[in-house]
CSV table of C-alpha atoms and ligand atoms in Angstrom, one decimal:
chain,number,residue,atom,x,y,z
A,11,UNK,CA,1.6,36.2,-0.8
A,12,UNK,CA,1.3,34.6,-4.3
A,13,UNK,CA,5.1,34.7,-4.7
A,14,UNK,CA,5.5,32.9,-1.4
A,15,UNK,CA,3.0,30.1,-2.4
A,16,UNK,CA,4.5,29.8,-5.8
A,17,UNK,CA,8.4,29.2,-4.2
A,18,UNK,CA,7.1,26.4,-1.3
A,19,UNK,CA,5.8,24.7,-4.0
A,20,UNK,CA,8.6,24.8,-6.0
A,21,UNK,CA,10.4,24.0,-3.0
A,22,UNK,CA,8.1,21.1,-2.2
A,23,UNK,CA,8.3,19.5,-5.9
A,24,UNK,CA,12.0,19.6,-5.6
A,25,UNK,CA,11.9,17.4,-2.8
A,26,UNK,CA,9.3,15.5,-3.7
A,27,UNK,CA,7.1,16.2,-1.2
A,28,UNK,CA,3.3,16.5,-1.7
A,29,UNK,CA,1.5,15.9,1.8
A,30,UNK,CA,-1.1,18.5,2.8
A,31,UNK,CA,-0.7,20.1,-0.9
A,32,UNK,CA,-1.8,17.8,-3.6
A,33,UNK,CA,-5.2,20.5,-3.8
A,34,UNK,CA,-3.3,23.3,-4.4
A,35,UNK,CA,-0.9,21.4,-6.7
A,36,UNK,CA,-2.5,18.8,-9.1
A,37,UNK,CA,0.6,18.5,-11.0
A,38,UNK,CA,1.8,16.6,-8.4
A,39,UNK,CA,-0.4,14.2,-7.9
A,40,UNK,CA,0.1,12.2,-11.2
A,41,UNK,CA,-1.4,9.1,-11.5
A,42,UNK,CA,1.1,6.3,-10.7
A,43,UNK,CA,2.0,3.7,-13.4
A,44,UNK,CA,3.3,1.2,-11.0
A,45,UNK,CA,1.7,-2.1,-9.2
A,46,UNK,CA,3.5,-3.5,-6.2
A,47,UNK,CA,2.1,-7.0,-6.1
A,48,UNK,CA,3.1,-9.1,-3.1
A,49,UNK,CA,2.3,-12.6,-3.7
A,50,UNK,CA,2.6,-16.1,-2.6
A,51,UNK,CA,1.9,-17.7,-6.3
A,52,UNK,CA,4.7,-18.4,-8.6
A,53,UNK,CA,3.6,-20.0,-11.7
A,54,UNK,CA,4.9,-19.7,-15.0
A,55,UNK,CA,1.2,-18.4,-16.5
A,56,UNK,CA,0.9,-15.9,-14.5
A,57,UNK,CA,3.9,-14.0,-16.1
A,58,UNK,CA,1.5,-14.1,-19.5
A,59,UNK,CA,-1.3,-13.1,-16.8
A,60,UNK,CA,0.9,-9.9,-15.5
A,61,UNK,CA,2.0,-8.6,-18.8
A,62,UNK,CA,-1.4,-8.8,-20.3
A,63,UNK,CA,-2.5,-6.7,-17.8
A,64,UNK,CA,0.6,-4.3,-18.7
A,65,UNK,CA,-0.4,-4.2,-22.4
A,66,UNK,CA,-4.1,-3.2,-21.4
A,67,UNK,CA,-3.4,-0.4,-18.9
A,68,UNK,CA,0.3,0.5,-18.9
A,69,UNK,CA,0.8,-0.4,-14.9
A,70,UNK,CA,4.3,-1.8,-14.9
A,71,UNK,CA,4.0,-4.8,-12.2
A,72,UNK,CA,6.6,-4.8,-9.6
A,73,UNK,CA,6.5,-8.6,-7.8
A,74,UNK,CA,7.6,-9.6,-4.4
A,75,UNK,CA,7.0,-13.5,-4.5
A,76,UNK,CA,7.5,-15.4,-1.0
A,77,UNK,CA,5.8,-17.7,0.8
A,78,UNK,CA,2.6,-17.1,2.5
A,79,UNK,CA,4.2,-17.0,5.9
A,80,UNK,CA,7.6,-14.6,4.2
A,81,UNK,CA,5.0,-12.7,2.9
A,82,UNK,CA,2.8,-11.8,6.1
A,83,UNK,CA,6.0,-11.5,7.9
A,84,UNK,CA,7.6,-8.7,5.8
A,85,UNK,CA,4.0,-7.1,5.6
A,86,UNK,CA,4.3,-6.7,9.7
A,87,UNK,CA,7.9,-5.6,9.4
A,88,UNK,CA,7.0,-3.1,6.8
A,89,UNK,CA,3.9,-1.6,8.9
A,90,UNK,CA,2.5,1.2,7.4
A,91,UNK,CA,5.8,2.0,5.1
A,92,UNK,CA,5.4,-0.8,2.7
A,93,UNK,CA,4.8,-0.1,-0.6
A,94,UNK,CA,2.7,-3.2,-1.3
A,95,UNK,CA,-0.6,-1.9,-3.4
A,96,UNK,CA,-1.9,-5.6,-3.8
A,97,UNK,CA,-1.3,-9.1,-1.6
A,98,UNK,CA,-2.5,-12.0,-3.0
A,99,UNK,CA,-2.4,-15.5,-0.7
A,100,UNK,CA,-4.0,-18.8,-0.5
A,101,UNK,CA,-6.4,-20.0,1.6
A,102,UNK,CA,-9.3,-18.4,3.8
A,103,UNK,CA,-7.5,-19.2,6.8
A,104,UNK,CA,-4.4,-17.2,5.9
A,105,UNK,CA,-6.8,-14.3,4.3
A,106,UNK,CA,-8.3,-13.7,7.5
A,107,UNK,CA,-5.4,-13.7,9.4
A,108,UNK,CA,-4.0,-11.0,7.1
A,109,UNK,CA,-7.4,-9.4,7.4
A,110,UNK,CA,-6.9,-9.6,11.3
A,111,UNK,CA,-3.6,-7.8,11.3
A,112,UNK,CA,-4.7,-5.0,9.3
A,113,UNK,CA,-3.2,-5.6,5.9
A,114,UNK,CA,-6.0,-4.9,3.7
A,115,UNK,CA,-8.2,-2.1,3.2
A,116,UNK,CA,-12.1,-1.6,1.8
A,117,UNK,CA,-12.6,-0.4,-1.5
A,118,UNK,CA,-15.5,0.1,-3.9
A,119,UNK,CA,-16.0,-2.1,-7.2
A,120,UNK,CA,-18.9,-2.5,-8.5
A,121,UNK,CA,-17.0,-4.9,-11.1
A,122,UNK,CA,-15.7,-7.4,-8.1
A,123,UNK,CA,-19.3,-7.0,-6.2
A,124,UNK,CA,-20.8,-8.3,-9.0
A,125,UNK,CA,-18.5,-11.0,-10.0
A,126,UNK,CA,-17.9,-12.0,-7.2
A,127,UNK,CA,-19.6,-14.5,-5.2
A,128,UNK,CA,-20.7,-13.5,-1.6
A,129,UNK,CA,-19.4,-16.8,0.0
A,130,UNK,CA,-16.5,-16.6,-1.5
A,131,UNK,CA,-15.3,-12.7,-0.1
A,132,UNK,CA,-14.8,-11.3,3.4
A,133,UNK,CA,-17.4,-10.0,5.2
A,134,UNK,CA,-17.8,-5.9,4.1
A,135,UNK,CA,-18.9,-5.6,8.2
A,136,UNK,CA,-16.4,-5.7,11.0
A,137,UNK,CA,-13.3,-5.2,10.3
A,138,UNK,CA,-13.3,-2.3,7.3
A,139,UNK,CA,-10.8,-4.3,5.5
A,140,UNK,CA,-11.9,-6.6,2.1
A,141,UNK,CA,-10.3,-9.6,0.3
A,142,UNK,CA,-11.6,-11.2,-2.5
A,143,UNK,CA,-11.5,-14.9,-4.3
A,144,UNK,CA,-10.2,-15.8,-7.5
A,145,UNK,CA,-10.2,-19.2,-7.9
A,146,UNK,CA,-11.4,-22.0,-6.1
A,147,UNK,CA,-10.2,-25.0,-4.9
A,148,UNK,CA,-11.8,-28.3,-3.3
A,149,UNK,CA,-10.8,-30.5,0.0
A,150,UNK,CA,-11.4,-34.2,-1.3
A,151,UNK,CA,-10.5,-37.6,-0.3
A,152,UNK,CA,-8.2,-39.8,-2.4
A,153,UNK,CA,-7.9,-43.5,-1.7
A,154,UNK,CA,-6.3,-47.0,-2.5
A,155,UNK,CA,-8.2,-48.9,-4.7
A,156,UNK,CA,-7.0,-51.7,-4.3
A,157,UNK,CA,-8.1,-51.9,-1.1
A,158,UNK,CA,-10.3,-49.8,-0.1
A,159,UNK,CA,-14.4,-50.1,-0.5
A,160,UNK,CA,-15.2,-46.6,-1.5
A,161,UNK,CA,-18.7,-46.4,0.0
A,162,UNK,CA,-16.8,-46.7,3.4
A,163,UNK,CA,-15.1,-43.3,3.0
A,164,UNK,CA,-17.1,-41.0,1.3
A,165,UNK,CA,-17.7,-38.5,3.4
A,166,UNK,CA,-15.3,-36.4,6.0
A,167,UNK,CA,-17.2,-38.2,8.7
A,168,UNK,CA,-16.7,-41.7,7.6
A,169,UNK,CA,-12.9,-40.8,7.7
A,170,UNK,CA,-13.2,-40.8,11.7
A,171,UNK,CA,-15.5,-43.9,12.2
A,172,UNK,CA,-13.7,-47.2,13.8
A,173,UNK,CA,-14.0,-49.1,10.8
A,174,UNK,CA,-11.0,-46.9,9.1
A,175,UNK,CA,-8.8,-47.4,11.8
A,176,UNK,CA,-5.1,-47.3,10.6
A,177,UNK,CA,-6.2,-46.4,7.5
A,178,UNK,CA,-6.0,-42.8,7.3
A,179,UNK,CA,-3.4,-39.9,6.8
A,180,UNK,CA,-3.1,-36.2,6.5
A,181,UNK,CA,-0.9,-33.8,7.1
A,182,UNK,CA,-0.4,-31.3,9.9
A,183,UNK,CA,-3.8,-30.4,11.0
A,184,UNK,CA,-2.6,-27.2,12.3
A,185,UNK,CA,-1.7,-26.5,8.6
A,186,UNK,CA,-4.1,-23.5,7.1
A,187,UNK,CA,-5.9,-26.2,4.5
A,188,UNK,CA,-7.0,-28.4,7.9
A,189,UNK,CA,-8.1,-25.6,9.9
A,190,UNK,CA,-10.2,-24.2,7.1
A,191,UNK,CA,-11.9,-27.7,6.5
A,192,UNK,CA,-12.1,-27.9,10.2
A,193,UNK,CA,-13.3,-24.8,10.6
A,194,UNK,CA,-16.0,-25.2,7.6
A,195,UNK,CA,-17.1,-28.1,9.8
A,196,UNK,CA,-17.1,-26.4,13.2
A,197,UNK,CA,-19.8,-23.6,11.2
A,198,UNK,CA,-22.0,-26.2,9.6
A,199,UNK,CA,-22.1,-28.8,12.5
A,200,UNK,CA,-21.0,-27.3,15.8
A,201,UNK,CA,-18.1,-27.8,18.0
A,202,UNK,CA,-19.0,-31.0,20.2
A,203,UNK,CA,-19.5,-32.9,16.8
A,204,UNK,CA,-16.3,-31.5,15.2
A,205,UNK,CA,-14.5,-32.5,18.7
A,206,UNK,CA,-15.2,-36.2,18.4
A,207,UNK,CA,-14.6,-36.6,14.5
A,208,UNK,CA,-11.5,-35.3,15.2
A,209,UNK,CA,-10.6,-37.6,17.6
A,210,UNK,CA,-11.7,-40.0,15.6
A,211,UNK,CA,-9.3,-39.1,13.2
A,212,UNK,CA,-6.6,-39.0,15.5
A,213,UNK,CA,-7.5,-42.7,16.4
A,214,UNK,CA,-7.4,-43.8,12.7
A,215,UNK,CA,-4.3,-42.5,11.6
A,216,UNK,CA,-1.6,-45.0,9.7
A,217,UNK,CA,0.9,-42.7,10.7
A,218,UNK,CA,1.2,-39.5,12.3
A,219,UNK,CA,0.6,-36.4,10.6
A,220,UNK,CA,3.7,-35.4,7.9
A,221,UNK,CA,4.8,-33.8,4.9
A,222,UNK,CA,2.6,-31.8,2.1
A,223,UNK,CA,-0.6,-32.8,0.4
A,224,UNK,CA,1.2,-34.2,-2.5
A,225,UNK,CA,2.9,-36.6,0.2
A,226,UNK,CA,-0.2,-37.8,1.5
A,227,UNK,CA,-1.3,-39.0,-2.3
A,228,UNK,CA,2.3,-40.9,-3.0
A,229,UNK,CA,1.8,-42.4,0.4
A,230,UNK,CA,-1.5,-44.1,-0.9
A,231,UNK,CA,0.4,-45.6,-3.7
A,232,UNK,CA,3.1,-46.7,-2.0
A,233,UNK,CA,0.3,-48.8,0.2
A,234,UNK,CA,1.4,-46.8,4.0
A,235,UNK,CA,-2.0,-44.7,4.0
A,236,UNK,CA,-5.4,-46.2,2.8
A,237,UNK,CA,-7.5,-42.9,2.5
A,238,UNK,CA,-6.0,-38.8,2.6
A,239,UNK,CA,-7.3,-35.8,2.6
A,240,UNK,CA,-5.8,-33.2,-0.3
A,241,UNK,CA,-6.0,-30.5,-2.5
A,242,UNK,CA,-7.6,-30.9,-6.0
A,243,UNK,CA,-5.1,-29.6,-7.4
A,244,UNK,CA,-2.2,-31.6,-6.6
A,245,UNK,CA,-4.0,-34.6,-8.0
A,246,UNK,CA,-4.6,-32.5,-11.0
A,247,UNK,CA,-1.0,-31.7,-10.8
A,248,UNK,CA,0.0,-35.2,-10.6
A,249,UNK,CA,-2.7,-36.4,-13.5
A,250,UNK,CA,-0.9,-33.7,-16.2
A,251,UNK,CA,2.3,-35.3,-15.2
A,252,UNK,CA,4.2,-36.8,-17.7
A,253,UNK,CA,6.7,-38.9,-15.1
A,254,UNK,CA,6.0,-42.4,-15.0
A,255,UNK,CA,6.3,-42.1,-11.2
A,256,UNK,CA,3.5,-39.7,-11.2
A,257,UNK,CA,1.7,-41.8,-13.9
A,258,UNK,CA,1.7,-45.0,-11.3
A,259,UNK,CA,0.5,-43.1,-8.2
A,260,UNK,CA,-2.7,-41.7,-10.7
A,261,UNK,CA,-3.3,-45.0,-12.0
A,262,UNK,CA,-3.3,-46.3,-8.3
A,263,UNK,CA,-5.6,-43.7,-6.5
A,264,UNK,CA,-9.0,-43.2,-6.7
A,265,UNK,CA,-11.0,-39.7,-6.3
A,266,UNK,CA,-14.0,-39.1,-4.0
A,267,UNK,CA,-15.6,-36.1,-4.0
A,268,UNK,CA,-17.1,-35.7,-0.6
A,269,UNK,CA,-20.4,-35.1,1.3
A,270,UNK,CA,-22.4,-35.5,-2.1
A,271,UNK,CA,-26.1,-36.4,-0.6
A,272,UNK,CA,-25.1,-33.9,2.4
A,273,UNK,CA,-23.2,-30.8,2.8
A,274,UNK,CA,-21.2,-30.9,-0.1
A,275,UNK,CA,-17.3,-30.6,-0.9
A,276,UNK,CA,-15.3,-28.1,1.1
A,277,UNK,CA,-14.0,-25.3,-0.7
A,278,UNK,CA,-12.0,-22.8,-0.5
A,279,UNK,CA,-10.0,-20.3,-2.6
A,280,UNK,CA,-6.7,-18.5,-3.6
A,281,UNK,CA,-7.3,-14.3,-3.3
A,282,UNK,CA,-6.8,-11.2,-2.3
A,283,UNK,CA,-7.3,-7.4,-1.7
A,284,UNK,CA,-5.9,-4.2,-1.7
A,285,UNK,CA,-3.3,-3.7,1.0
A,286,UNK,CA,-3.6,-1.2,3.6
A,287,UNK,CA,-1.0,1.7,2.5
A,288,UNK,CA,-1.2,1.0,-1.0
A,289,UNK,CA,0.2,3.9,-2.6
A,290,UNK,CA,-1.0,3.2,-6.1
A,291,UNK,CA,-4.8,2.5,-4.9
A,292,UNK,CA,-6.4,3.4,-8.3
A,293,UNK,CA,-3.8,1.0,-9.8
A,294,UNK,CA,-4.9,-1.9,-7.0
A,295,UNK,CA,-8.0,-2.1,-7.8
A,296,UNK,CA,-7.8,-1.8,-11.8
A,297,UNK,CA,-5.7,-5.1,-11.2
A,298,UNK,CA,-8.0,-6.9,-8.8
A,299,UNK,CA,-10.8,-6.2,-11.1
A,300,UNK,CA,-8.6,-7.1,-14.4
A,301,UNK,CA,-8.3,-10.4,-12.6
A,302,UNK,CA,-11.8,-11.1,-12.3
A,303,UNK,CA,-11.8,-11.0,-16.3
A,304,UNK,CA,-12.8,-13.6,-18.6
A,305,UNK,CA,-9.4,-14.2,-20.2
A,306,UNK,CA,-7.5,-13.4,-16.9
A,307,UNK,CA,-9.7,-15.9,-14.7
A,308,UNK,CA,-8.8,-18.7,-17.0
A,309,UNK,CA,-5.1,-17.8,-16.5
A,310,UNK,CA,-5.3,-17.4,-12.9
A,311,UNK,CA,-7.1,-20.6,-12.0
A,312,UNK,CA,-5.2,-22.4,-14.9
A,313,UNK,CA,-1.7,-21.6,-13.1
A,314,UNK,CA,-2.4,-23.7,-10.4
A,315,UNK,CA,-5.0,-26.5,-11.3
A,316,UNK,CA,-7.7,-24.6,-9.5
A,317,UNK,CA,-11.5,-23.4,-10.8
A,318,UNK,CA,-12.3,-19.6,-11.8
A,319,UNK,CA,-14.0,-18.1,-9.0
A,320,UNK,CA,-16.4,-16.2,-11.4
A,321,UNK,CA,-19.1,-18.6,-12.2
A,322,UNK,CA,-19.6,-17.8,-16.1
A,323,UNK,CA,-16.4,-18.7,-16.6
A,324,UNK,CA,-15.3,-22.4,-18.2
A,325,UNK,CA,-11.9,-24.2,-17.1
A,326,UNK,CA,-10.1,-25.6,-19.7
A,327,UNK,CA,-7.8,-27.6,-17.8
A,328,UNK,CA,-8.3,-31.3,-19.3
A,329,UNK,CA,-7.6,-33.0,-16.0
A,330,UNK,CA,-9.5,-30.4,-13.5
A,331,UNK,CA,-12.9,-31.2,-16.6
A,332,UNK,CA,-12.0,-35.3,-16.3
A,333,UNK,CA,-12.7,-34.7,-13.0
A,334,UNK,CA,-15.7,-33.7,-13.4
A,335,UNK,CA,-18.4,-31.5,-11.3
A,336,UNK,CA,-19.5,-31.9,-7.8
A,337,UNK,CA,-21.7,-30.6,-4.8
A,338,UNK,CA,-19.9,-27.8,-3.5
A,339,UNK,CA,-20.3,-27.0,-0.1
A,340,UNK,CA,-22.1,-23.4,0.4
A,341,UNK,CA,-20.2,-21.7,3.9
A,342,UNK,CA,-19.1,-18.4,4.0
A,343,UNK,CA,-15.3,-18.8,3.1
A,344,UNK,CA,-15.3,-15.8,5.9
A,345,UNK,CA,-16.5,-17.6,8.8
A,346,UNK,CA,-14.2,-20.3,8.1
A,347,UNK,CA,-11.1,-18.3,7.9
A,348,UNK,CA,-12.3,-17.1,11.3
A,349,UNK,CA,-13.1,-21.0,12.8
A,350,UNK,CA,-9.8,-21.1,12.5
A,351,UNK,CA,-9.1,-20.5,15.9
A,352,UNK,CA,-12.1,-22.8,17.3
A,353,UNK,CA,-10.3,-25.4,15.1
A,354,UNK,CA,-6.7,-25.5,16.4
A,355,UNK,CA,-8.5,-25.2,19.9
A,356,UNK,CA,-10.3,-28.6,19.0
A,357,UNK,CA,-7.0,-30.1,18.0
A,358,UNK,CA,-5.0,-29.5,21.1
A,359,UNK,CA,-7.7,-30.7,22.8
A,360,UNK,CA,-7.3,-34.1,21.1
A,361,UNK,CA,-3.6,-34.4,20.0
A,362,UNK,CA,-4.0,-33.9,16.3
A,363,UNK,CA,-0.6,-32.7,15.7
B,26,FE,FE1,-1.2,-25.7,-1.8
């Protein structure tokens, strides 16, 4: 009986099988030293961020960089046969719709619980899958100012009052970063007010909705749009530019942060979680909690212009701290993400294409 134990294991390590045996054999369940990190960032810090991480634990990083929507696609294709251990995306919109199709899974940290913020995670309830933020990132309104009054557009709302008709651009609101801001303002104000600011926006548009954030910031220099809506950090972006093109669109465009004596600033985040057939699960979570490090949260966030999601932590980006602090808005980055579909529901209603 011993014997015949002995020989199917033998067998089974020679194929390299282990399932319904790792008990009886520990010496097959070695612990992995390999991360397979799907993700839709691709800046050059990060490749100091990875191999720090390799020199502290001696987890070789495998990356699959794409897109957001490559990267969500090939996750579905993959189904329960990928190999990705950790997925990191932007935006709580996209989050929750990888959240929705199953591609994370719960784990226990007490290092990320802490660190953390609440409004700036999933919800632990519903669906049994968790994603985390970590960095942060702000929905402002950048104008002309040389000829707009900026007391006329500081807030999202004043964006979709008459008076800024044919003044204002954005892009695509069906685009993740417009649902979530949408969707941030369906949570905090309810869907009949949403619904008319949106056609309000729809009625003040200089042009119909195109192109990237970025685009929306040139077109204020160039004089077609009075007053967008972007990302901080591609004014950041633009302000640590050392082209002269870039340097006349900062010098013409003025910041607003918005919602200051109300709601505050939307916000949202860049993140991730542990995907739902990691194989190297230990190694997943080693990295998600590596990444909400002191060192590694100035890296992360620095990579892309954004803030550290972990509070205690200082940016030392010169343009993000020229910038200056704000009122942030306090909504569950969760509920947003799930808005999302109360949002696009608002905009077909009203033509916001
Ligand atoms: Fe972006």
């Amino acid at each position: 009986m011993l014997s015949t134990k002995k020989s199917l294991l033998a067998i089974v390590s020679t194929l390299g099988l282990s399932v319904g045996l790792t008990a009886a054999a520990p010496a097959l369940s070695q612990p992995s030293q390999v991360l397979n990190l799907y993700s839709a960032r691709h800046y050059q810090t990060d490749e100091a961020l990875y191999a720090e991480f390799t020199k502290q634990t001696g987890i070789k990083i495998n990356r699959i960089e794409a897109d957001d929507n490559a990267l969500l696609e090939r996750l579905r294709s993959e189904g329960k046969n990928s190999p990705a251990d950790v997925i990191l995306m932007v935006d709580a919109a996209r989050l929750w719709r990888a959240e929705i199709d199953g591609l994370f899974q719960p784990i226990q940290s007490k290092v990320l619980d802490t660190r953390i913020p609440k409004n700036f995670r999933s919800n632990d309830i519903g669906q049994g899958s968790q994603w985390f933020g970590f960095s942060s990132r702000a929905r402002v309104i950048v104008y002309d100012k040389a000829s707009i009054n900026p007391k006329t557009i500081d807030t999202y709302e004043k964006l979709a009052e008459p008076a800024n008709k044919g003044k204002v651009c954005t892009r695509s609101g069906s685009h993740p970063y417009m649902l979530s801001l949408i969707g941030a303002m369906y949570e905090l104000q309810g869907e009949a007010k949403t619904e008319a600011w949106a056609k309000g926006m729809v009625a003040n548009m200089a042009r119909a909705p195109k192109g990237g954030d970025t685009d929306q910031i040139r077109a204020v220099a160039s004089g077609e749009c009075g007053v967008v809506l972007t990302n901080s950090y591609y004014l950041a972006r633009l302000m640590r530019s050392t082209k002269p093109a870039d340097m006349q669109v900062v010098a013409k465009v003025g910041l607003i942060w918005p919602n200051q004596n109300g709601s505050g600033t939307h916000m949202n985040i860049s993140g991730g979680g542990v995907a739902s057939n990691a194989p190297n699960k230990a190694a997943a979570i080693k990295f998600l909690e590596y990444l909400a490090s002191d060192s590694a949260q100035q890296y992360f966030a620095n990579g892309n212009n954004e803030w550290p999601i972990v509070k205690s932590v200082k940016t030392s980006n010169e343009a993000l701290n020229k910038l200056g602090s704000f009122k942030q808005e306090n909504v569950s980055i969760a509920s947003i993400g799930k808005n999302q579909i109360h949002a696009q529901k608002i905009l077909d209603r009203v033509s916001y294409k």
